[in-house]
Amino acid sequence: MTEKMKKEESFEFQAEIKKLLNILSHSLYTHKEVFLRELISNASDALTKIRHYSLTNPDYEGKDIPLEINIDADEKSRILTISDTGIGMTKDEIIQNVGTIAKSGSLEFIANLSEQAKKDSNIIGQFGVGFYSVFMVADEVRIRTKSYKKDEPAFEWHSDGTGKYFLNPVEKEKRGTDIVVHLKDEEKEYTEKFRIQSIIKKYSNFVSFPIMVCGERANQITAIWKEPKKDIKEEQYNEFYKFISNTEDTPLFRLHTSAEAPIQFSSILYCPSTNYETYGFKKLEHGLQLYSNKILIQSDCKMLLPEYLRFIHGVVDSADIPLNISRETFQDNMIIHKMKSILVKQVITLLQDLAKNEKEKYETFWRQFGRILKEGVHFDFENKDTLAQLMRFNTSACKDASGLISLKEYADRMKPEQKEIYYITAVNRETIEKSPYLEIFRKKDIEVLYLTDPNDEFLLSGLGEFEKKPIRSADQANLDLLKDTDKKIVDTSEEPQNYEEMFKHLLKTIRVTLADRVIDVKESNRLVDSPCCLVNPDGVPSVHVQKLIQMVDSNYKISKKIMEINRKNRMIQNLARMNENPGYQPLIEKMIQQLFENALMQDGVVFDPTAMVPRLNELMEELTKAVLGEGKRIIV
Ligand code: ADP
Ligand code: MG
C-alpha cells in the first residue's frame, strides 16, 4: 500500500444521493450539456461568496487572486477541468455539501446572511442537486478544493457516481475549486473548444465573472438587466435586444424593471417593431429567457407571459427560481405565476402610458400588435377591462380606414339619449359604408364602430359592455335607438292612396312567399333608402361571424333572419300596388325572391347562382317588355 492509499478515506453516499444519481443518469435533464451550466453555476456561486466575503473583509488573504472561471479540455484523455477561484471547501464542507442532499451549502450560506445582505448577494441554487448532473457525462469526477479560510488544507474528492466517494489530502496552493471531469467515452464532444464555447454562449453568457475557455474569454455580454438603468446605454439595450430576438430590428419600446415584493426579480422586456405573424409566419412562440441569478434556466419560457403578449421578447431573472426546475414543474411554481401576473401588469401599464402620452407611438404599436393584444379581452378575465381601454377601432367618425378610436372616446361622445354602443362587421370600410344597416345611424348621426378584423366581433361580444353600455351589432332586430324611431319620420304625403292597407297586404305576401327562408317579415324603422334588409333576432351572432363559423364547420347553416321592409322605398310602394292585382302574382313572387337574395348578397352570403340567374333574366325580359309598352304594363 502506498502512502496515499493509506490516507484515503472512503464514504457511502447518502441514500437520497444514490437515488438522485440513478435518476440523473436517466431522466432529469434532457440536454446533457447542462452539466456544464451547473458546474459553472457552482463556480459562479463560490466566486459570488468570496466577493461577498471581501465586502466585509477587504484585507483578506488572497484578495489579489482574480475572480474567474477557467475551463481546460484535453481531448486525448477526455478530461475537462472547470476551475474557479471561489470560496473553496474544507474537508467537512465537502462531506456536508457534496455528500448530502438535504444540506445545500448555498442554502446555509443564505440562511446566515442578514436580510439586507440577502438582497445584495447573488446566490443561485437552493436545491442542491446540480453538481450531480455531471455524472450524466462522466464516469469519474474529482473535486480538488482549498478553502479561503486560513490554514485549511486542500482535499481531493473523487467518485465514479455510484455508491461511494473518497477523500484524500492534496497539494493545492490557490484558493478555489477544480472540478476534474473524466468524460465517458461517448461524451468526448465536451472537450471540443467550440462545443464548450457554444454551451457557455447558450446558458452562461451573462455570468458576471469571466469564463476563460483554453485561455480565451467565452462570455462577452454582461447581464445588463441586473445593472442600474442609469448605467446602461441605449446602444447596449439595442444590442441585447438583437441578441435575444435574433433580429436586426430596433424595438418599439422596452421595459426595464426590478421588483422587490412580493418576489424579487429583474426583467427587461422588449416590444419588436414588426409583427411577423401578419407576414404569414406561424404563431409567435419564442417565450422569454428565464434566468436564476444570471444563469439561464430556459431560453423560451412561455409560462411568463400570456399568449396575448406572445410578441414580447425579453429576459426575467429571479434568484427565487430553482436552477433545476423542469418544464413540468413550471406549471405548479407559484413564483412563476406571481412573476407572470406582475409582468402582465407592467406591460399593460406601459401600454396605457403610451396610449395616453405618446398617441402616435401607441397607434403604431396597435397597428402591428393590436390583433394579438385583443385576444386578452377574451382570455384574461382579470385584466379584461383595462385591455378593453387599450383597444382601438375604425369608426364612422374617422375620415378613412386608417383612423383609430378608443371605446372611451366613443363612449365619451355618445349622445345623451344613446344607451348602446354599435358596431357593423364586414370585410372593409367601403363595404360597411354601403351597408343598409348604417342608414339609420347616419340619419341620427350616431357613431358606429367599423369592425374589419374577423376576431373583433367575438371579442366585443365577449366584452358585452363598456362602461355599462351594452355593445350591440347594428344588424340586431331590437336596438335601443330604434325604439323612438317610430313612423312619425315617415312622410305619408308622398305615399299612394290606401297605402297603409296595401303595405300590410304586401308584408303578408312576402311572408307567404319566403315562408321557409325567413323567420318573419316586418316593417322597418331603420332603413332610409334601401328597400329591405335582414336582421338577426337578439342573441344570434351577425352573419359575418356565422360565415366564419361556416368556414371551419361546413355543416353549419347560417341562421334564418327577420326581413325588414322599408315602406318609404319607391320600389316597395310600387310592389304594394301591383300586389293588389292577382294577375301580377307570379311576377311579384319572383321579385320578392330576388329582393331577398339581394339582401343576402349584401350581407356577403354567397350561394348557388343557378336559380338566381334565370330569374334575373326573366325579370329583365319583363322590364324590356314594359319599356317597349308590349304585353302587360308592369311599371307603374
Ligand atoms: P446547489 O448549487 O444548488 O447548492 P449543487 O449540487 O450544485 O447544489 O452543489 C452542492 C454544493 O456543493 C454547493 O451548494 C456548494 O456548497 C458545493 N460546491 C459545489 N461546487 C462548488 C465549487 N466550485 N466551489 C465551492 N463549493 C462548491
Ligand atoms: Mg449548483
XYZ file of N, CA, C and O in Angstrom, residues 420 422 437 440-441 472-484 526 538:
80
model
N -76.592 52.533 -26.137
C -75.803 51.378 -26.547
C -74.647 51.791 -27.447
O -74.682 52.848 -28.071
N -72.607 50.715 -30.825
C -72.969 49.922 -32.007
C -71.771 49.615 -32.894
O -70.857 50.422 -33.011
N -77.605 48.732 -42.971
C -77.723 48.884 -41.517
C -77.232 50.248 -41.044
O -77.592 50.726 -39.991
N -79.739 54.207 -40.687
C -80.374 54.865 -39.537
C -79.352 55.611 -38.669
O -79.627 56.669 -38.114
N -78.132 55.051 -38.618
C -77.094 55.688 -37.809
C -76.657 57.005 -38.435
O -76.414 57.987 -37.751
N -73.588 46.410 -29.152
C -74.514 45.652 -29.983
C -74.178 45.760 -31.469
O -73.729 46.791 -31.955
N -74.467 44.673 -32.162
C -74.274 44.682 -33.600
C -75.431 45.431 -34.245
O -76.582 45.268 -33.853
N -75.112 46.252 -35.238
C -76.144 47.078 -35.878
C -77.174 46.245 -36.631
O -78.230 46.744 -36.987
N -76.884 44.978 -36.868
C -77.866 44.175 -37.602
C -78.777 43.372 -36.671
O -79.407 42.405 -37.077
N -78.825 43.783 -35.413
C -79.736 43.116 -34.485
C -81.133 43.712 -34.618
O -81.289 44.895 -34.934
N -82.140 42.895 -34.350
C -83.516 43.326 -34.556
C -83.935 44.453 -33.614
O -84.470 45.471 -34.038
N -83.668 44.271 -32.323
C -84.199 45.243 -31.365
C -83.112 46.130 -30.787
O -82.594 45.874 -29.714
N -82.773 47.151 -31.491
C -81.766 48.072 -30.990
C -82.474 49.191 -30.232
O -83.573 49.606 -30.606
N -81.788 49.653 -29.178
C -82.409 50.692 -28.361
C -82.715 51.946 -29.176
O -83.751 52.576 -29.007
N -81.822 52.284 -30.097
C -82.030 53.537 -30.824
C -83.228 53.486 -31.765
O -83.672 54.504 -32.267
N -83.767 52.285 -31.992
C -84.915 52.172 -32.895
C -86.238 52.417 -32.158
O -87.266 52.661 -32.771
N -86.146 52.369 -30.825
C -87.370 52.498 -30.025
C -88.156 53.762 -30.341
O -89.358 53.740 -30.536
N -87.441 54.887 -30.386
C -88.149 56.164 -30.600
C -88.246 56.516 -32.085
O -88.737 57.546 -32.461
N -85.542 51.319 -39.573
C -84.128 51.682 -39.599
C -83.655 52.055 -41.007
O -82.586 52.651 -41.152
N -82.376 38.825 -31.286
C -81.397 39.046 -30.216
C -80.624 37.775 -29.898
O -81.184 36.682 -29.902
